[in-house]
Coordinates of C-alpha atoms in Angstrom, one line a residue:
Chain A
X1 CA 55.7 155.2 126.7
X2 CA 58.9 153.0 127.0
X3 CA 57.9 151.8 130.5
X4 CA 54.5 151.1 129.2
X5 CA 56.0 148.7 126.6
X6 CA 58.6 147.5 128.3
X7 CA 56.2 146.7 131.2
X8 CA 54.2 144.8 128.7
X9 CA 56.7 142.5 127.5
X10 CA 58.2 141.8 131.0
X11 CA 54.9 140.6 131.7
X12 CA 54.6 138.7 128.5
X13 CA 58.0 137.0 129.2
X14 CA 58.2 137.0 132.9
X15 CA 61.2 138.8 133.2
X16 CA 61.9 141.9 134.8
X17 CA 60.9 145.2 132.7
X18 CA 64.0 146.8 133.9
X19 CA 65.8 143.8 131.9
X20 CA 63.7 145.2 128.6
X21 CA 64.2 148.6 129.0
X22 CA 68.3 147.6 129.2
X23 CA 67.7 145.7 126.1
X24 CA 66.4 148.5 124.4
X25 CA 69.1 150.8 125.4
X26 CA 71.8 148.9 124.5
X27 CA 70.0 147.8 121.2
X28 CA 70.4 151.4 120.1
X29 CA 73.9 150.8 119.3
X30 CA 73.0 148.4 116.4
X31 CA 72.3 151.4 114.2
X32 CA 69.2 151.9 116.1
X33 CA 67.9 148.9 116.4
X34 CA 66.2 149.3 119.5
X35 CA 64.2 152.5 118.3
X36 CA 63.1 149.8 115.2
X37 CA 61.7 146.8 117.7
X38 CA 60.5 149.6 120.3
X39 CA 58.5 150.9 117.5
X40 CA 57.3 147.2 116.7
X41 CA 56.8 146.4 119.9
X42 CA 54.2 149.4 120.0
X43 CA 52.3 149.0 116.9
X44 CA 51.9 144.9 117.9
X45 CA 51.4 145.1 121.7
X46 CA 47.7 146.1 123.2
X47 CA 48.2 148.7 125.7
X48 CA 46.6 148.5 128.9
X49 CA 42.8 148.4 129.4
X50 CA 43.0 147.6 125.2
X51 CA 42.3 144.6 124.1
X52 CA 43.7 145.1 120.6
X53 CA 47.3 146.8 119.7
X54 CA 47.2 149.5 117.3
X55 CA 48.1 146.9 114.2
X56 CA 44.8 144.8 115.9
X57 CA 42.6 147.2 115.5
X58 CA 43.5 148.5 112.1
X59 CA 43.0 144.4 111.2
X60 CA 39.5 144.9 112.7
X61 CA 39.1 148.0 110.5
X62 CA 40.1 145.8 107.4
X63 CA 37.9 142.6 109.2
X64 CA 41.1 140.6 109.4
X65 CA 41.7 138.4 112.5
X66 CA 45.2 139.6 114.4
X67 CA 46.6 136.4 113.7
X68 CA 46.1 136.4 109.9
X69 CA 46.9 139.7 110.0
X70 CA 49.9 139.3 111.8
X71 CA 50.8 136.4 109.6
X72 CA 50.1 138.5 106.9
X73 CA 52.7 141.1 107.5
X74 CA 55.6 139.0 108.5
X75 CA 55.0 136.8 106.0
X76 CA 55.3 140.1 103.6
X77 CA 58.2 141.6 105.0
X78 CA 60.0 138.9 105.4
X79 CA 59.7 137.7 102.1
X80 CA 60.8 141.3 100.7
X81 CA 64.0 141.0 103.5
X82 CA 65.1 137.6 102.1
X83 CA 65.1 138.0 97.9
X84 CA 66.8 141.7 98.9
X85 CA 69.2 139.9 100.5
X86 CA 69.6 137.1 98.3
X87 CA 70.5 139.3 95.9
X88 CA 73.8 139.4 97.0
X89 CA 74.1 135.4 97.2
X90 CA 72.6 133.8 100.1
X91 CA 76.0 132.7 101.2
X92 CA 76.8 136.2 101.6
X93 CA 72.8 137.5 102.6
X94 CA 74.2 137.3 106.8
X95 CA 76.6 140.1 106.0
X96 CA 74.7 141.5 103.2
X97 CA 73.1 145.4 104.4
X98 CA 69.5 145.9 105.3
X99 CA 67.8 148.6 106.8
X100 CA 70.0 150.7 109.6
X101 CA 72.8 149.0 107.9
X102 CA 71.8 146.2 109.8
X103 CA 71.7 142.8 108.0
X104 CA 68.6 141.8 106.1
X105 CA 68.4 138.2 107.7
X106 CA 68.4 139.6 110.8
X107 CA 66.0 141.6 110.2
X108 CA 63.8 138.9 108.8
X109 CA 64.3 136.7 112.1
X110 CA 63.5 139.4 114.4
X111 CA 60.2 140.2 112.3
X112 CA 58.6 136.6 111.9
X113 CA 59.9 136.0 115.9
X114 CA 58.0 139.3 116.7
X115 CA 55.0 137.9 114.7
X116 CA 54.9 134.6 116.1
X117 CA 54.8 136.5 119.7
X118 CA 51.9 138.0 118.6
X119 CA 49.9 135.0 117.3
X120 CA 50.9 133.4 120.8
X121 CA 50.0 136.0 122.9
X122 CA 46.5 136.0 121.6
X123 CA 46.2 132.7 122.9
X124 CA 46.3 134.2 125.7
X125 CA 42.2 135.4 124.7
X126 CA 40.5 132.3 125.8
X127 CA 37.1 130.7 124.3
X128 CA 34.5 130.4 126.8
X129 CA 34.8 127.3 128.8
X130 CA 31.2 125.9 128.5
X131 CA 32.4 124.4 125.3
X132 CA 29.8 125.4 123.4
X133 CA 30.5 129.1 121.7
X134 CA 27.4 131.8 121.1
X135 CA 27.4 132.6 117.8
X136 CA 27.6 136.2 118.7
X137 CA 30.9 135.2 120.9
X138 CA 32.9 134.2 117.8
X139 CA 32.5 138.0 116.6
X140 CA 36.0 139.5 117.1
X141 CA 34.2 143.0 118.6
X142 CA 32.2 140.8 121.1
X143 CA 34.4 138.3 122.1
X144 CA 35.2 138.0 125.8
X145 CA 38.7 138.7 127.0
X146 CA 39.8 136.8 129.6
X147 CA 43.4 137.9 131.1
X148 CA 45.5 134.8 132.2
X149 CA 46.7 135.3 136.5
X150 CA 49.9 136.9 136.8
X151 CA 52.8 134.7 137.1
X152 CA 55.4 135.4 139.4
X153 CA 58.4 136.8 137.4
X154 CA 61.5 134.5 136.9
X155 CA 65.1 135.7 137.5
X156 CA 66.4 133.5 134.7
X157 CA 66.8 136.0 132.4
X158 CA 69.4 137.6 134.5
X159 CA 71.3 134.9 135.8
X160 CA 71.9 134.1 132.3
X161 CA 72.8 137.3 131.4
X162 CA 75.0 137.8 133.7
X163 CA 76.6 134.3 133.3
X164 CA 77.3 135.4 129.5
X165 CA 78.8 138.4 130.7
X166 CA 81.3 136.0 133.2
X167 CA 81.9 133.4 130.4
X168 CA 83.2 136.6 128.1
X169 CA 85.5 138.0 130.8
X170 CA 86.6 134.7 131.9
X171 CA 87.7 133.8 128.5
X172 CA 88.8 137.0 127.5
X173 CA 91.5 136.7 131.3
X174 CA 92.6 133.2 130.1
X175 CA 93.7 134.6 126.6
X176 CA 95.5 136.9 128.2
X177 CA 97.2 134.5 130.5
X178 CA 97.7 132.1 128.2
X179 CA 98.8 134.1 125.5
X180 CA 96.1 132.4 122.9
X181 CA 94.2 134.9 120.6
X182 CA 90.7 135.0 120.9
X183 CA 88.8 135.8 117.5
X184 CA 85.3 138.0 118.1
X185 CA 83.8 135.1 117.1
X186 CA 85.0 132.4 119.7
X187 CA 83.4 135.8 122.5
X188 CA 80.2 135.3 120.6
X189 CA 80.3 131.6 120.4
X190 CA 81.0 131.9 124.6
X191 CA 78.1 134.0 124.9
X192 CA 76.1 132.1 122.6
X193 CA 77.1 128.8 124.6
X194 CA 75.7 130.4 127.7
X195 CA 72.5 131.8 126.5
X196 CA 71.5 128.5 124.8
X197 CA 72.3 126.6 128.3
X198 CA 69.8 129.2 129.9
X199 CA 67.2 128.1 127.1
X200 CA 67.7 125.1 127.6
X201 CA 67.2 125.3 131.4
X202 CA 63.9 127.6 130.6
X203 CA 62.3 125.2 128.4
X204 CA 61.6 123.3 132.2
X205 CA 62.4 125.8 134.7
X206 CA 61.7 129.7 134.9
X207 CA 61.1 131.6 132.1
X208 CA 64.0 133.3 129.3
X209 CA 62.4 133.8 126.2
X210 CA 63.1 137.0 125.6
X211 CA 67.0 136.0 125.5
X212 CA 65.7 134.1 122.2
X213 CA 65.6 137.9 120.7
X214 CA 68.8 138.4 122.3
X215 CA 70.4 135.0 120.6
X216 CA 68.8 136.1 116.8
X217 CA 70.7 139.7 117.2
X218 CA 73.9 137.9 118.5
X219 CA 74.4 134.6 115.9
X220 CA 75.0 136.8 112.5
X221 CA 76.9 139.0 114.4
X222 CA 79.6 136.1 116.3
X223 CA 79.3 134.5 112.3
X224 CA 80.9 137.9 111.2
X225 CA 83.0 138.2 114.3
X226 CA 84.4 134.3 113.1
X227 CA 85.9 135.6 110.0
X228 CA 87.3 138.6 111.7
X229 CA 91.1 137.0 111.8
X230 CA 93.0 139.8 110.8
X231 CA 94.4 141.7 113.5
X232 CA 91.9 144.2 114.9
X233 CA 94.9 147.1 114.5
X234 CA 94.6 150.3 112.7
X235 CA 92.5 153.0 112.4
X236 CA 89.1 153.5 109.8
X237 CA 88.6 155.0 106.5
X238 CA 90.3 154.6 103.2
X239 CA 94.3 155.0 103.9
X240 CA 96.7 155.1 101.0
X241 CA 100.8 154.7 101.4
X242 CA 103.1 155.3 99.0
X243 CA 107.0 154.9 100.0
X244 CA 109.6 155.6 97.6
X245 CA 112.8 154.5 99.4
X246 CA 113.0 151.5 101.1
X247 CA 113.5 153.3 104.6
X248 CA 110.1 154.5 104.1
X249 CA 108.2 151.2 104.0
X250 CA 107.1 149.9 107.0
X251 CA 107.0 146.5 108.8
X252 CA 103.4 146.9 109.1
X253 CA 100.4 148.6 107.7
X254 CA 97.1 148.0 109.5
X255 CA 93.6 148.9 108.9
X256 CA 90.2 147.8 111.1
X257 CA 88.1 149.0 108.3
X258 CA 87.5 150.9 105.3
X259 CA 90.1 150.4 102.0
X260 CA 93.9 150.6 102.6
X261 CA 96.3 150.6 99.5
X262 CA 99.6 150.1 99.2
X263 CA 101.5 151.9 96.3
X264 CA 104.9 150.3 95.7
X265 CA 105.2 151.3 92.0
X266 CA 107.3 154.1 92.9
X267 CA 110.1 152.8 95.6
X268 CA 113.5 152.5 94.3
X269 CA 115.2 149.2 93.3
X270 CA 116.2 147.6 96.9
X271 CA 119.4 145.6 97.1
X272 CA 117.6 144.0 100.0
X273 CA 114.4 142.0 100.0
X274 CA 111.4 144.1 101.1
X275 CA 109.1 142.6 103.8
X276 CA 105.7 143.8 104.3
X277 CA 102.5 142.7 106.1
X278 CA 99.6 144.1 105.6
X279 CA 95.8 143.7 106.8
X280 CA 92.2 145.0 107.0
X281 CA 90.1 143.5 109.6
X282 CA 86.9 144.3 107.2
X283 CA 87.4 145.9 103.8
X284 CA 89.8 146.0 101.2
X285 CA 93.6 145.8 100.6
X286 CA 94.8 147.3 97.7
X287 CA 98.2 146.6 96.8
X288 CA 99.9 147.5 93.5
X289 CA 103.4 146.5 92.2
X290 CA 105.9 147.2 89.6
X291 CA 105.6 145.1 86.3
X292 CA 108.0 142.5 86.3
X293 CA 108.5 142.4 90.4
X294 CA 110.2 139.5 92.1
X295 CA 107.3 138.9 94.8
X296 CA 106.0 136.0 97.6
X297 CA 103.0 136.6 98.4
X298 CA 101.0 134.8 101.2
X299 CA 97.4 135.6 101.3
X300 CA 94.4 135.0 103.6
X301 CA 90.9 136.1 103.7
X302 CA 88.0 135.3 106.4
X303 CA 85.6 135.8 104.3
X304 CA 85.2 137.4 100.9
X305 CA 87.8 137.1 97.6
X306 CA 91.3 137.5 96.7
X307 CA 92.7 138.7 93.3
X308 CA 96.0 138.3 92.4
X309 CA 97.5 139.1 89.3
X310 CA 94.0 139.0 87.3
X311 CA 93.3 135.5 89.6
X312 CA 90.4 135.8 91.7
X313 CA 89.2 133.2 94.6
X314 CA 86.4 133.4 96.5
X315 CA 84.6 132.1 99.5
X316 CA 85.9 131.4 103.4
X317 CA 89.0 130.8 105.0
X318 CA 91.0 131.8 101.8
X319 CA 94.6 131.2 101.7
X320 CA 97.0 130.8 99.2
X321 CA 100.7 131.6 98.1
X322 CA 102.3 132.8 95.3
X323 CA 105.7 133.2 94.0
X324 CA 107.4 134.8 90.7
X325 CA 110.4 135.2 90.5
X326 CA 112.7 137.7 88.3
X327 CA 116.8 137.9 88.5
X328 CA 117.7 141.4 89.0
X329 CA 114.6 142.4 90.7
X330 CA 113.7 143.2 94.3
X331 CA 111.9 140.8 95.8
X332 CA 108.5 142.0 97.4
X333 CA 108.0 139.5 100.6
X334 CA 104.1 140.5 101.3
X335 CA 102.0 139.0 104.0
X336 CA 98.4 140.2 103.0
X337 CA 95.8 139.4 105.5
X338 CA 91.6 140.7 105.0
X339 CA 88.8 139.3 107.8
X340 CA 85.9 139.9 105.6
X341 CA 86.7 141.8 102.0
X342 CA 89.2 141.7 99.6
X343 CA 93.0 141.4 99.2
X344 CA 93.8 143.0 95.7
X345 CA 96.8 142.7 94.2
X346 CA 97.8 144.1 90.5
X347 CA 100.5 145.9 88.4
X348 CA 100.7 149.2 87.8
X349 CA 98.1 149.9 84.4
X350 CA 96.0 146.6 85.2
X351 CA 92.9 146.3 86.7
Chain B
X1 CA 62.3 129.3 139.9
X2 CA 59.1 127.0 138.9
X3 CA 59.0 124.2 136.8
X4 CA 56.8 124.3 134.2
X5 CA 55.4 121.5 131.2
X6 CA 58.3 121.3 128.6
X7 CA 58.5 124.4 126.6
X8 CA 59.8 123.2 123.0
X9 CA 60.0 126.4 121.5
X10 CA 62.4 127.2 123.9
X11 CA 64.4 123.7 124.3
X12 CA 65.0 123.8 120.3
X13 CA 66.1 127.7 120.3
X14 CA 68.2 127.0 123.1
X15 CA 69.6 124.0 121.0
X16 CA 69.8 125.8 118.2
X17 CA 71.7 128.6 120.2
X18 CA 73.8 126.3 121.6
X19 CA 74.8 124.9 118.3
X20 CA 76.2 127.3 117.1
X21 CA 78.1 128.5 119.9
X22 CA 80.0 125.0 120.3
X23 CA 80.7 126.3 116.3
X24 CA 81.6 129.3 117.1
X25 CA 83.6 129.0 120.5
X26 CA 85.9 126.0 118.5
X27 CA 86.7 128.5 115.6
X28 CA 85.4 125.9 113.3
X29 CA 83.0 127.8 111.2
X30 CA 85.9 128.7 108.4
X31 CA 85.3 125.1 107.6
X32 CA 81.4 125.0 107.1
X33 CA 80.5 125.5 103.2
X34 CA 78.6 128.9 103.4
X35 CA 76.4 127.6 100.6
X36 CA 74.7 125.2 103.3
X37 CA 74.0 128.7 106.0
X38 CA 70.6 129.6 103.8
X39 CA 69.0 126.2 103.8
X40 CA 70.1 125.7 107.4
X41 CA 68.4 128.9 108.7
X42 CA 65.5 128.4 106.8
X43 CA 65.2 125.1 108.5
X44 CA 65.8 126.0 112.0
X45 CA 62.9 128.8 111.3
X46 CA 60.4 126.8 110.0
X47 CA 61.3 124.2 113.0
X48 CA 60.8 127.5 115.4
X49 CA 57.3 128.6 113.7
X50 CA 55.9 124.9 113.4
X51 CA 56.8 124.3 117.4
X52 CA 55.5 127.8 118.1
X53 CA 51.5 127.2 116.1
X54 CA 51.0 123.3 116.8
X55 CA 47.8 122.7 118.3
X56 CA 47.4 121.0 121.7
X57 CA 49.8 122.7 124.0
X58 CA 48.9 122.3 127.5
X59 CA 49.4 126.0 129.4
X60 CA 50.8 125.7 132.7
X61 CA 47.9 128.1 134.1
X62 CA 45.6 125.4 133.0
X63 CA 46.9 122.9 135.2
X64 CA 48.7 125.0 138.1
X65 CA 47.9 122.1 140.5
X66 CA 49.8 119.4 138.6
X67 CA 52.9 121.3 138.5
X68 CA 52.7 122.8 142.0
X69 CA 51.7 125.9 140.8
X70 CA 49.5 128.6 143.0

């Protein structure tokens, strides 16, 4: 069953169907992803020696031509995808969750894409070349199918692929040589680079389309991966730390995801400054001080909002600084870093 | 590989693509106002879906002889 409709879209995009059946392996790690557009693939795709997919016929059943039928559905579910995820603000829809936990944009790109492969594949059914049509031959049932010659498949698709994979590991050595940090998102933009330089090339030579799927998956994901600036250190889950002397705090408290909070309500007065930095790469930092604290904080969020003593900011690239100062007091020196959440700071009793 | 008649579906995903992998790969997307990201993907879509129906396109199995073709 996968080789029969991964044999059907190589054919429909030229490419290798070892190159789909890849694709649909290593889509299963998007939360099953691959399972979803295999499943998609099936119901829209005519198997061999049919000349109507599954979803075809049951438009035939419901006298519907496939394209308005197809048109029909995407125009449906993408419609549902788009208000869910507006929902959430559409300057937030590209990380907002969908099915699968998978965003809902991306869902609704992959779904019209799919359905305007289907109205283009039927193209594919040619009218009869005598220019003058049979009344009978305009009746879906009777019309006569005529199967365009095999092409002769193109390696673009690979040599792209593989160039992606070369500009990611070339850029990932010269950050290591040069010492420069490389944000997920400048790896997707690389990779993104490459594939629309094969598109490009495709849209004249060989064939690469189905790297178009490939470049729908990867764009919300490398606009995610952009805001990711906060160190990718730490482990996952929620982590809560609560020192009480000052050799208990640490330099540094990490998280990669999930809510990590920082208690400080309860650490003895310090006759030294305390210095802290914290981050998430995606979630939320929690970090609650003593009334009255001497603090400096300096704040900065990829994407998402920070709340500071009942002052909220939201939006991209956040970063601000604050200072109170109190004689008397330990000063709290925070560093408070979130890719895409929240950096929280409050006083013990406010919310 | 053959050439083939211009493929525009193709040359303006692959523009797209590339667009925003320039954006990406210079880090610069912390400055884009995330306001304008709904409006712009709604645009490159429709661009994709109006390329991908207009009438008139010229298959290269219709002409294999005038692009060397077999």
């Amino acid at each position: 069953m996968l080789g029969g409709v991964a044999g059907g879209l190589g054919d429909y995009f030229n490419v290798d169907p070892l190159l789909i059946r890849i694709s649909f392996v290593g889509l299963m790690i998007f939360g099953g992803a691959g399972l979803v557009l295999y499943v998609v693939a099936w119901l829209l795709l005519p198997a061999e020696g049919h000349d109507a997919s599954p979803l075809g016929a049951f438009g035939r059943w419901l006298h519907l031509s496939p394209a308005r039928m197809a048109w029909l559905a995407v125009g449906l579910v993408a419609l549902f995808l788009l208000i869910n995820s507006w929902n959430v603000g559409i300057g937030y829809s590209v990380s907002g969750d969908g099915p699968l936990g998978i965003p809902g944009v991306v869902w609704a790109l992959a779904i019209v894409v799919t359905g305007v492969m289907l109205v283009r594949r039927r193209e594919v059914v040619a009218a009869p070349s005598s220019g003058v049509a049979a009344p009978a031959a305009m009746e879906l049932p009777a019309r006569p199918v005529i199967t365009a010659p095999p092409r002769p498949r193109s390696p673009l698709a690979w040599y792209i692929s593989g160039a992606m994979l070369l500009a990611i590991g070339v850029l990932a050595m010269v950050s290591q040589v040069a010492e420069r940090d490389v944000t997920p998102g400048q790896f997707f933009g690389a990779a993104l680079v490459v594939l629309g330089i094969g598109l490009v090339v495709g849209a004249w030579w060989g064939r690469a389309r189905i790297l178009i799927l490939l470049a729908i998956l990867l764009a919300p994901l490398g606009v995610m991966g952009s805001f990711l600036t906060a160190p990718l250190e730490g482990g996952v889950g929620d982590h809560a730390f609560q020192p009480v002397t000052a050799a208990e705090v640490q330099d540094e408290y990490r998280s990669l995801g999930g809510r990590l909070t920082l208690d400080l309500t309860q650490l003895t007065t310090s006759p030294r400054d305390i210095h802290i930095a914290a981050s998430v790469a995606v979630g939320q930092l929690m970090v609650i001080l003593p009334e009255g604290a001497s603090i400096e904080l300096h704040t900065r969020v990829g994407a998402g909002d920070v709340i500071v003593l009942g002052s909220q900011d939201v939006g991209t690239s956040l970063d601000s600084r604050f200072v109170r100062r109190n004689l008397n007091q330990t000063t709290y020196i925070l560093d408070l870093e979130a890719g895409i959440g929240e950096v929280y700071v409050r006083t013990v009793g406010s919310f | 590989m053959q050439r083939h008649p211009a493929d525009a579906f193709s040359l303006l995903a692959g523009l797209m693509t590339l667009g925003l992998g320039l954006l990406l790969l210079s880090g610069g997307l912390g400055d884009v106002p995330m306001e304008w990201v709904g409006p712009a993907v709604a645009i490159g879509l429709g661009l994709l879906i109006v390329v991908a129906a207009r009438p008139g396109r010229v298959k290269v199995e219709d002409e294999p002889a005038r692009f060397g073709g077999k």
